[in-house]
Every structure is written in C-alpha cells, then in structure tokens.
Short mmCIF file of C-alpha atoms in Angstrom, two decimals:
data_model
loop_
_atom_site.label_atom_id
_atom_site.label_comp_id
_atom_site.label_asym_id
_atom_site.label_seq_id
_atom_site.Cartn_x
_atom_site.Cartn_y
_atom_site.Cartn_z
CA MET A 1 71.29 57.47 -41.84
CA LEU A 2 74.07 55.61 -43.54
CA LYS A 3 73.49 52.67 -41.19
CA ASP A 4 69.76 52.63 -41.98
CA GLU A 5 70.47 52.53 -45.68
CA ASP A 6 72.91 49.68 -45.20
CA ASP A 7 70.33 47.74 -43.20
CA ARG A 8 67.68 48.31 -45.78
CA SER A 9 69.78 47.16 -48.70
CA TYR A 10 70.95 44.13 -46.66
CA CYS A 11 67.31 43.22 -45.92
CA GLN A 12 66.32 43.62 -49.56
CA PHE A 13 69.20 41.40 -50.53
CA MET A 14 68.17 38.77 -47.98
CA ALA A 15 64.52 38.87 -49.10
CA LYS A 16 65.64 38.42 -52.68
CA THR A 17 67.89 35.41 -52.06
CA ASP A 18 65.27 33.98 -49.71
CA THR A 19 62.54 34.08 -52.39
CA ARG A 20 64.90 32.64 -54.99
CA ASP A 21 65.85 29.83 -52.63
CA LYS A 22 62.20 29.08 -51.83
CA LEU A 23 61.42 28.90 -55.56
CA LEU A 24 64.39 26.62 -56.14
CA GLN A 25 63.48 24.25 -53.29
CA ALA A 26 59.79 24.18 -54.24
CA GLY A 27 60.72 23.74 -57.91
CA LEU A 28 62.95 20.79 -57.06
CA GLU A 29 60.20 19.15 -55.02
CA VAL A 30 57.33 19.69 -57.48
CA LEU A 31 59.30 19.06 -60.70
CA HIS A 32 60.75 15.85 -59.25
CA ARG A 33 57.31 14.62 -58.20
CA GLN A 34 55.31 15.42 -61.30
CA GLY A 35 57.69 16.34 -64.11
CA PHE A 36 58.31 19.51 -66.10
CA ASN A 37 55.43 19.77 -68.55
CA ALA A 38 52.80 18.69 -66.03
CA THR A 39 53.82 21.58 -63.73
CA GLY A 40 52.84 25.22 -64.14
CA VAL A 41 54.75 28.21 -62.75
CA GLN A 42 51.76 28.92 -60.50
CA GLU A 43 52.09 25.52 -58.82
CA ILE A 44 55.73 26.26 -58.06
CA THR A 45 55.04 29.73 -56.64
CA ASP A 46 52.13 28.29 -54.61
CA ALA A 47 54.37 25.55 -53.22
CA ALA A 48 57.04 28.15 -52.44
CA GLY A 49 54.48 30.41 -50.76
CA VAL A 50 55.48 33.44 -52.85
CA PRO A 51 53.41 35.63 -55.23
CA LYS A 52 53.23 34.31 -58.80
CA GLY A 53 54.58 37.62 -60.11
CA SER A 54 57.84 37.16 -58.20
CA PHE A 55 58.88 34.12 -60.27
CA TYR A 56 60.16 36.13 -63.21
CA ASN A 57 62.21 38.42 -60.95
CA HIS A 58 64.38 35.38 -60.24
CA PHE A 59 64.15 33.11 -63.29
CA ASP A 60 63.65 34.20 -66.87
CA SER A 61 61.71 31.01 -67.67
CA LYS A 62 60.60 27.66 -66.26
CA ASP A 63 63.43 26.13 -68.36
CA LEU A 64 66.01 28.21 -66.50
CA LEU A 65 64.53 27.24 -63.13
CA ALA A 66 64.73 23.59 -64.26
CA LEU A 67 68.40 24.05 -65.10
CA GLU A 68 69.09 25.43 -61.58
CA VAL A 69 67.03 22.56 -60.15
CA VAL A 70 69.31 20.07 -61.95
CA LYS A 71 72.35 21.68 -60.31
CA ALA A 72 70.72 21.74 -56.86
CA TYR A 73 69.64 18.09 -57.23
CA ALA A 74 73.12 16.98 -58.27
CA ALA A 75 74.61 18.84 -55.29
CA ARG A 76 72.16 17.29 -52.83
CA ASN A 77 73.90 13.96 -52.32
CA ALA A 78 77.27 15.52 -51.52
CA GLU A 79 77.67 13.49 -48.31
CA LYS A 80 77.00 10.19 -50.11
CA ARG A 81 79.58 11.14 -52.74
CA LYS A 82 82.11 12.08 -50.07
CA GLN A 83 81.64 8.67 -48.40
CA LEU A 84 82.09 6.96 -51.77
CA ARG A 85 85.31 8.87 -52.45
CA GLU A 86 86.94 8.86 -49.06
CA GLY A 87 84.86 6.75 -46.65
CA SER A 88 86.19 3.73 -44.77
CA GLY A 89 86.65 0.31 -46.34
CA SER A 90 87.81 -0.94 -49.72
CA ALA A 91 86.81 0.77 -52.96
CA LEU A 92 84.55 -2.18 -53.84
CA ASN A 93 82.79 -2.05 -50.46
CA ARG A 94 82.32 1.70 -50.80
CA LEU A 95 80.74 1.22 -54.24
CA ARG A 96 78.34 -1.35 -52.82
CA ARG A 97 77.38 0.88 -49.88
CA TYR A 98 76.97 3.83 -52.24
CA PHE A 99 74.52 2.13 -54.60
CA ASP A 100 72.72 0.57 -51.61
CA SER A 101 72.22 4.03 -50.14
CA LEU A 102 70.97 5.43 -53.48
CA ASN A 103 68.49 2.55 -53.75
CA ARG A 104 66.97 3.35 -50.37
CA ILE A 105 66.10 6.93 -51.40
CA GLY A 106 63.01 5.88 -53.37
CA GLU A 107 61.57 3.51 -50.78
CA ALA A 108 59.38 6.05 -48.97
CA SER A 109 57.65 7.13 -52.20
CA GLU A 110 57.25 3.58 -53.58
CA TYR A 111 59.87 4.51 -56.19
CA SER A 112 57.28 6.79 -57.83
CA ARG A 113 59.62 9.76 -58.32
CA GLY A 114 62.54 8.19 -60.11
CA CYS A 115 65.78 10.12 -60.54
CA LEU A 116 65.29 13.74 -61.54
CA LEU A 117 68.22 13.54 -63.98
CA GLY A 118 66.72 10.53 -65.75
CA ASN A 119 63.23 12.06 -65.71
CA PHE A 120 64.48 15.29 -67.28
CA ALA A 121 66.67 13.42 -69.80
CA ALA A 122 63.59 11.46 -70.93
CA GLU A 123 61.12 14.34 -70.89
CA LEU A 124 63.15 17.42 -71.84
CA SER A 125 66.18 16.45 -73.95
CA ALA A 126 64.36 17.18 -77.20
CA GLN A 127 62.57 20.23 -75.81
CA SER A 128 65.21 22.29 -74.00
CA ALA A 129 68.86 22.43 -75.06
CA ALA A 130 69.79 24.17 -71.79
CA VAL A 131 68.27 21.48 -69.57
CA ARG A 132 69.65 18.70 -71.80
CA GLU A 133 73.16 20.10 -71.45
CA GLY A 134 72.74 20.58 -67.69
CA VAL A 135 71.67 16.95 -67.31
CA GLN A 136 74.52 15.77 -69.54
CA GLY A 137 77.01 17.73 -67.39
CA ALA A 138 75.62 16.24 -64.16
CA PHE A 139 75.89 12.73 -65.61
CA ASP A 140 79.46 13.39 -66.75
CA GLU A 141 80.57 14.59 -63.30
CA TRP A 142 78.89 11.63 -61.64
CA THR A 143 80.57 9.23 -64.08
CA THR A 144 83.99 10.74 -63.36
CA LEU A 145 83.45 10.25 -59.62
CA VAL A 146 82.35 6.60 -59.93
CA ALA A 147 85.10 5.86 -62.47
CA GLY A 148 87.73 7.10 -59.99
CA VAL A 149 86.56 4.62 -57.35
CA ILE A 150 86.30 1.75 -59.87
CA ALA A 151 89.87 2.56 -61.00
CA GLU A 152 90.93 2.29 -57.34
CA ALA A 153 89.27 -1.16 -57.15
CA GLN A 154 91.07 -2.13 -60.35
CA ARG A 155 94.41 -1.06 -58.84
CA ASP A 156 93.84 -3.10 -55.66
CA GLY A 157 92.91 -6.11 -57.80
CA SER A 158 89.28 -6.51 -56.72
CA VAL A 159 87.91 -5.52 -60.16
CA ALA A 160 89.34 -6.87 -63.45
CA ARG A 161 90.98 -4.42 -65.81
CA ASP A 162 89.54 -5.85 -69.03
CA VAL A 163 87.11 -2.92 -69.44
CA PRO A 164 88.23 0.69 -68.72
CA ALA A 165 86.94 2.14 -65.41
CA LYS A 166 85.26 5.03 -67.26
CA VAL A 167 83.27 2.64 -69.47
CA LEU A 168 82.22 0.52 -66.47
CA ALA A 169 81.19 3.64 -64.55
CA SER A 170 79.14 5.02 -67.43
CA PHE A 171 77.48 1.65 -68.05
CA LEU A 172 76.63 1.23 -64.33
CA ILE A 173 75.17 4.72 -63.92
CA ASN A 174 73.01 4.21 -67.00
CA ALA A 175 71.99 0.73 -65.82
CA TRP A 176 71.08 2.19 -62.43
CA GLU A 177 69.02 4.91 -64.13
CA GLY A 178 67.21 2.25 -66.15
CA ALA A 179 66.55 0.22 -63.00
CA VAL A 180 65.14 3.29 -61.24
CA MET A 181 62.89 3.98 -64.22
CA ARG A 182 61.67 0.35 -64.21
CA ALA A 183 61.12 0.50 -60.41
CA LYS A 184 58.93 3.54 -61.10
CA ALA A 185 56.92 1.57 -63.66
CA GLU A 186 56.59 -1.39 -61.25
CA LYS A 187 56.23 0.54 -57.99
CA GLY A 188 58.65 -1.94 -56.47
CA ALA A 189 62.30 -2.53 -55.61
CA ALA A 190 62.92 -5.68 -57.69
CA PRO A 191 64.80 -3.85 -60.50
CA LEU A 192 67.11 -2.21 -57.94
CA ASN A 193 67.82 -5.56 -56.29
CA GLU A 194 68.54 -7.09 -59.70
CA PHE A 195 70.89 -4.18 -60.42
CA MET A 196 72.88 -4.93 -57.23
CA SER A 197 72.95 -8.66 -57.90
CA VAL A 198 74.23 -8.48 -61.50
CA THR A 199 76.58 -5.54 -60.81
CA PHE A 200 78.43 -7.23 -57.97
CA LYS A 201 78.33 -10.79 -59.36
CA LYS A 202 79.21 -10.07 -62.99
CA ILE A 203 80.56 -6.56 -63.55
CA LEU A 204 82.52 -5.31 -60.55
CA THR A 205 84.51 -8.53 -60.10
CA MET B 1 18.08 -1.51 -101.06
CA LEU B 2 19.43 -4.07 -98.67
CA LYS B 3 22.74 -3.98 -100.53
CA ASP B 4 22.87 -0.20 -100.29
CA GLU B 5 22.36 -0.35 -96.55
CA ASP B 6 25.07 -2.96 -96.24
CA ASP B 7 27.41 -0.78 -98.25
CA ARG B 8 26.65 2.24 -96.17
CA SER B 9 27.23 0.54 -92.85
CA TYR B 10 30.41 -1.05 -94.21
CA CYS B 11 31.64 2.39 -95.30
CA GLN B 12 30.78 3.88 -91.92
CA PHE B 13 32.63 1.05 -90.22
CA MET B 14 35.66 1.60 -92.46
CA ALA B 15 35.65 5.36 -91.85
CA LYS B 16 35.48 4.74 -88.12
CA THR B 17 38.39 2.28 -87.97
CA ASP B 18 40.31 4.45 -90.42
CA THR B 19 40.04 7.55 -88.20
CA ARG B 20 40.92 5.56 -85.10
CA ASP B 21 43.97 4.14 -86.83
CA LYS B 22 45.08 7.58 -88.03
CA LEU B 23 44.78 8.92 -84.46
CA LEU B 24 46.75 5.97 -83.13
CA GLN B 25 49.55 6.34 -85.68
CA ALA B 26 49.73 10.12 -85.28
CA GLY B 27 49.58 9.75 -81.49
CA LEU B 28 52.47 7.28 -81.55
CA GLU B 29 54.56 9.62 -83.69
CA VAL B 30 53.86 12.85 -81.78
CA LEU B 31 53.90 11.39 -78.25
CA HIS B 32 57.19 9.61 -78.97
CA ARG B 33 58.77 12.78 -80.31
CA GLN B 34 57.67 15.26 -77.67
CA GLY B 35 56.19 13.39 -74.72
CA PHE B 36 52.74 13.19 -73.17
CA ASN B 37 52.32 16.42 -71.23
CA ALA B 38 53.91 18.60 -73.92
CA THR B 39 51.32 17.37 -76.45
CA GLY B 40 47.73 18.53 -76.73
CA VAL B 41 44.86 16.57 -78.28
CA GLN B 42 44.66 19.22 -81.01
CA GLU B 43 48.25 18.48 -82.10
CA ILE B 44 47.39 14.81 -82.42
CA THR B 45 44.22 15.43 -84.43
CA ASP B 46 46.11 17.94 -86.63
CA ALA B 47 48.87 15.39 -87.25
CA ALA B 48 46.24 12.75 -88.02
CA GLY B 49 44.41 15.13 -90.38
CA VAL B 50 41.05 14.58 -88.66
CA PRO B 51 38.68 17.06 -86.94
CA LYS B 52 39.48 17.71 -83.28
CA GLY B 53 35.95 16.73 -82.30
CA SER B 54 36.45 13.20 -83.64
CA PHE B 55 39.10 12.36 -81.00
CA TYR B 56 36.60 11.62 -78.25
CA ASN B 57 34.55 9.36 -80.52
CA HIS B 58 37.51 6.98 -80.44
CA PHE B 59 39.33 7.57 -77.15
CA ASP B 60 37.79 8.65 -73.86
CA SER B 61 40.93 10.54 -72.88
CA LYS B 62 44.52 11.29 -73.92
CA ASP B 63 45.55 8.74 -71.24
CA LEU B 64 43.60 6.00 -73.00
CA LEU B 65 45.13 6.91 -76.37
CA ALA B 66 48.56 6.74 -74.68
CA LEU B 67 47.76 3.26 -73.40
CA GLU B 68 46.85 2.11 -76.94
CA VAL B 69 50.03 3.80 -78.21
CA VAL B 70 52.09 1.73 -75.74
CA LYS B 71 50.53 -1.45 -77.14
CA ALA B 72 51.07 -0.36 -80.76
CA TYR B 73 54.69 0.60 -80.00
CA ALA B 74 55.41 -2.72 -78.30
CA ALA B 75 53.93 -4.58 -81.29
CA ARG B 76 55.96 -2.60 -83.82
CA ASN B 77 59.20 -4.53 -83.56
CA ALA B 78 57.58 -7.91 -84.08
CA GLU B 79 60.01 -8.87 -86.86
CA LYS B 80 63.06 -8.08 -84.69
CA ARG B 81 61.58 -10.17 -81.90
CA LYS B 82 60.88 -13.06 -84.28
CA GLN B 83 64.51 -12.99 -85.46
CA LEU B 84 65.68 -12.99 -81.84
CA ARG B 85 63.48 -15.98 -80.99
CA GLU B 86 63.87 -18.12 -84.07
CA GLY B 87 66.44 -16.53 -86.41
CA SER B 88 69.59 -18.26 -87.60
CA GLY B 89 72.73 -18.61 -85.49
CA SER B 90 73.41 -19.30 -81.82
CA ALA B 91 71.32 -17.75 -79.05
CA LEU B 92 74.25 -15.49 -78.06
CA ASN B 93 74.72 -14.25 -81.65
CA ARG B 94 71.00 -13.60 -81.96
CA LEU B 95 71.08 -11.53 -78.75
CA ARG B 96 73.97 -9.48 -80.09
CA ARG B 97 72.25 -8.90 -83.45
CA TYR B 98 69.02 -8.00 -81.66
CA PHE B 99 70.52 -5.28 -79.44
CA ASP B 100 72.61 -4.03 -82.39
CA SER B 101 69.44 -3.62 -84.42
CA LEU B 102 67.65 -1.81 -81.55
CA ASN B 103 70.61 0.56 -81.20
CA ARG B 104 70.39 1.58 -84.84
CA ILE B 105 66.77 2.74 -84.51
CA GLY B 106 67.73 6.05 -82.87
CA GLU B 107 70.54 6.98 -85.27
CA ALA B 108 68.42 8.99 -87.72
CA SER B 109 67.01 11.24 -84.98
CA GLU B 110 70.35 11.69 -83.15
CA TYR B 111 68.89 9.54 -80.36
CA SER B 112 66.55 12.43 -79.48
CA ARG B 113 63.40 10.32 -79.12
CA GLY B 114 64.51 7.65 -76.70
CA CYS B 115 62.35 4.59 -76.10
CA LEU B 116 58.65 5.36 -75.76
CA LEU B 117 58.30 2.84 -72.92
CA GLY B 118 61.13 4.46 -70.94
CA ASN B 119 59.84 7.97 -71.70
CA PHE B 120 56.34 7.10 -70.49
CA ALA B 121 57.69 5.26 -67.42
CA ALA B 122 59.66 8.37 -66.47
CA GLU B 123 56.97 10.92 -67.30
CA LEU B 124 53.67 9.19 -66.54
CA SER B 125 54.14 6.48 -63.90
CA ALA B 126 53.08 8.81 -61.09
CA GLN B 127 50.37 10.48 -63.17
CA SER B 128 48.43 7.69 -64.88
CA ALA B 129 47.91 4.26 -63.33
CA ALA B 130 46.59 2.90 -66.65
CA VAL B 131 49.68 3.95 -68.64
CA ARG B 132 52.01 2.82 -65.84
CA GLU B 133 50.44 -0.64 -65.89
CA GLY B 134 50.55 -0.78 -69.70
CA VAL B 135 54.25 0.08 -69.68
CA GLN B 136 54.92 -2.45 -66.91
CA GLY B 137 53.13 -5.14 -68.94
CA ALA B 138 55.14 -4.33 -72.08
CA PHE B 139 58.41 -4.52 -70.09
CA ASP B 140 57.35 -7.84 -68.56
CA GLU B 141 56.58 -9.41 -71.94
CA TRP B 142 59.85 -8.12 -73.37
CA THR B 143 61.77 -9.52 -70.37
CA THR B 144 60.16 -12.94 -70.81
CA LEU B 145 61.22 -13.00 -74.48
CA VAL B 146 64.85 -12.03 -73.79
CA ALA B 147 65.03 -14.39 -70.78
CA GLY B 148 64.00 -17.30 -73.01
CA VAL B 149 66.91 -16.66 -75.39
CA ILE B 150 69.39 -16.14 -72.53
CA ALA B 151 68.20 -19.45 -71.02
CA GLU B 152 68.92 -21.06 -74.42
CA ALA B 153 72.46 -19.60 -74.31
CA GLN B 154 72.84 -20.93 -70.77
CA ARG B 155 71.78 -24.41 -71.92
CA ASP B 156 74.29 -24.45 -74.81
CA GLY B 157 77.04 -23.33 -72.38
CA SER B 158 77.81 -19.92 -73.91
CA VAL B 159 76.43 -17.99 -70.89
CA ALA B 160 77.19 -18.95 -67.26
CA ARG B 161 74.30 -20.11 -65.08
CA ASP B 162 75.34 -18.25 -61.93
CA VAL B 163 72.55 -15.68 -62.33
CA PRO B 164 69.02 -16.74 -63.43
CA ALA B 165 68.16 -15.90 -67.07
CA LYS B 166 65.15 -13.85 -65.95
CA VAL B 167 67.31 -11.64 -63.71
CA LEU B 168 69.91 -11.15 -66.46
CA ALA B 169 67.18 -10.29 -68.97
CA SER B 170 65.53 -7.77 -66.67
CA PHE B 171 68.88 -6.18 -65.79
CA LEU B 172 69.86 -5.91 -69.48
CA ILE B 173 66.58 -4.40 -70.63
CA ASN B 174 66.78 -1.81 -67.84
CA ALA B 175 70.46 -1.13 -68.61
CA TRP B 176 69.56 -0.69 -72.28
CA GLU B 177 66.76 1.71 -71.35
CA GLY B 178 69.21 3.70 -69.21
CA ALA B 179 71.72 3.79 -72.07
CA VAL B 180 69.02 5.05 -74.48
CA MET B 181 68.06 7.76 -71.98
CA ARG B 182 71.71 8.79 -71.63
CA ALA B 183 72.16 8.77 -75.43
CA LYS B 184 69.20 11.16 -75.56
CA ALA B 185 70.90 13.47 -73.03
CA GLU B 186 74.18 13.31 -74.99
CA LYS B 187 72.77 13.24 -78.53
CA GLY B 188 75.28 10.51 -79.27
CA ALA B 189 75.75 6.74 -79.51
CA ALA B 190 78.52 6.33 -76.90
CA PRO B 191 76.20 4.98 -74.16
CA LEU B 192 74.81 2.37 -76.57
CA ASN B 193 78.30 1.27 -77.58
CA GLU B 194 79.27 1.01 -73.90
CA PHE B 195 76.15 -1.07 -73.32
CA MET B 196 77.23 -3.55 -76.03
CA SER B 197 80.81 -3.68 -74.79
CA VAL B 198 80.02 -4.39 -71.12
CA THR B 199 77.08 -6.69 -71.89
CA PHE B 200 79.03 -9.02 -74.15
CA LYS B 201 82.35 -8.87 -72.25
CA LYS B 202 81.06 -9.16 -68.69
CA ILE B 203 77.43 -10.25 -68.49
CA LEU B 204 76.50 -12.59 -71.32
CA THR B 205 79.61 -14.76 -70.98
#
C-alpha cells in the first residue's frame, strides 16, 4: 500500500515535470520562430501536445514562460561556451571559432529567426519588466564570459590593451546581435561575414 | 457652381490626405513605442483621432501601414543626414557628431523605444515580406550614406583603407543597432558609450 502510494506520487511528479518541460521546449521553439506577441498560449500548448488548460498549472502567464525560455535558451549553447573558455588553441583562435560557430546556427533557417535574446530585447523590453531583466542578465553573463577570454588574449599579447576587455566584449556581443538582426532583414549571411572581417582585422588585434 | 464643386473636391482631397497623414503619424508613434503585434488597428485610429472604419480607406492592412511607417521613419532624420554629408568639419568629425546625435535621441525615453528599423527587423522579418524588404531597403540606403563619408575619411587619410568603406559602414550601422537594442534591455546609455569608444579608438582610425 505504501509502495503503491509512493509510485503514484512519483508518477504524478514525473507527469508534471514532463508537461512543464514540453511547454518550455515548445515555447522556446515557437517564440523564437515567430516572436512573443504574435504567439498565443494555444499555439504553444498545441505545439507541446498538451491540453490548453494545463498551461496555467505550470506558468502563471505567457510572460513568465518567456522568462523561463530566456534561461533555457541561454543555457542551450553550454558546449560552445565551454569550448570558448577551455578548448584547445589560443584565446584569439577560440574567439574566432566561437563566433564562427554562432554564425552557422542561423544558416538552416536563412537567418530568419535571429537571436532570441535580441528579439525579446527589441519586442518586449518596454512591455515586460521581468523579461527585460531576464534578457539583461543573460547578456551580462555572456559578456563576462567573452571578456574573460579577451582578457586572456590581452595577457598573451595578441589583443591590444588600449580598451578594457569588458568594453570590447560588450561592444562585440552587441555588434554581433546587430549583425544577426540585419541578416534577418536581408535573409543572408553578409552581415555576419562583415562582423567577422571587421572584428578580427580591426578590434581583436 | 463650378467653383463650389472645385471647392468641395479640394476639401474632400484635403480631408483624405489629412486622415492618411494622421494615421501615418499616429502609427509611427504607437508602433515605435510598443511594436507591431502588440498594437491593434483600433489603437492607431484612437491615437490618430479618426474613426476605426476610416483605416481601410487609406491602408489595405496593418502591414502596409507599417511599410509606410518605415519610409516615414527613415525620412525623419533628413537634417542629421544632411549635416553628416555636407556639414562643416572633417569627415571623421562629422561621423562622430552624427552618431553622437543619434545616441541622444533615446535619452528622453530611457532608451525604451529602440530603433524602429531594428525593432521591425527583429519582430517582423519572418512575418511580413513587405516590411522586411522595406527595412532592408532603409538599411541599404543608410549604409550607402555612411559609406560615402567613411570613404571621404579614407581619402583624407584619417581612416585606414584596409577594410572597404562599405563594409565598415555596414558593420558600424549593425553594431549601432545592436547597442541600441542592448540599451533598451538595460534602460541605460552604457552600450551607446561603448559603441562610441570602440568605434573611434579601433575602427575609424
């Protein structure tokens, strides 16, 4: 009897996390593809294959799902970030490989999705304080990571020290975001190639 | 009698262009502040102070209003562009003054609006081919203008010729767009200041 009860509560727990995870994954996919305000809760529950009513058992609002989506999106490229931090080769080579690998992400969709962080910053900053702060936090963490590797390149002499690593990192992440946004407007890779060219000829030198 | 008819048709013509202009101005204001998908036609007609029914006499769809809004927005900074092209001082000084003046636009709204072109690129590129192409065209014209002034600075020796002026211009406009987007996420000017610092220490030199 005790065992049965344990099983049942374990199964209920699993079903609950499973539905939440499905909503999160579907939310990430749909919100990245078509944006926040163009997407209804029903589209997300349909994409997740769960009843519409179940949404509010897991998220109090679409805003709060979007905030979790920001965290899941930022966590998604953990392997790329690990390679940037501790992969083989010089800091400068790792930075080049890192941005190269980010640039390839959009190829399959003709760059039509853009970066979810940039999309949400543009669409939601004025609308949702929670999402705005989530996006800001993700950008800050990302900047700290890139700044650490630029500082390493400054220590080994491959990047000049005339501008602080943190400023260079912030500038480059924003420039990359702008290039991704322009690639979305052009449906082409030219802005990303220009980003690589100017970054490694003029900035990280 | 003839005169009366002339008057009447002149008045009807004036009323028509007047309503269209009100819708365009209100559309620019509201769509810039809160984005495309968060805004209904009714909000635009309310802001314009015209009956909702009159919208479709002037624009076949919200998409087509947005396309006209892109054109009106791009035309709005004509004086800044004229100063960049033919103002006093060296090409490099004019570029610095130009980006400085663009950066000040967002101050009053705590950078919460961003650039309408960047906002629409992020929100609408995948949704509306017409708006995407309008935004792309506005970016292309802007790039050509800035490239011309960078080429002037390359000719007078104040900017190195190792990267083509067109590539530098495109990179800088995208980097500026990314900085504006980040300023929107942060509600602060730091990204714009970093843009100026890196641009004039590392890129336009």
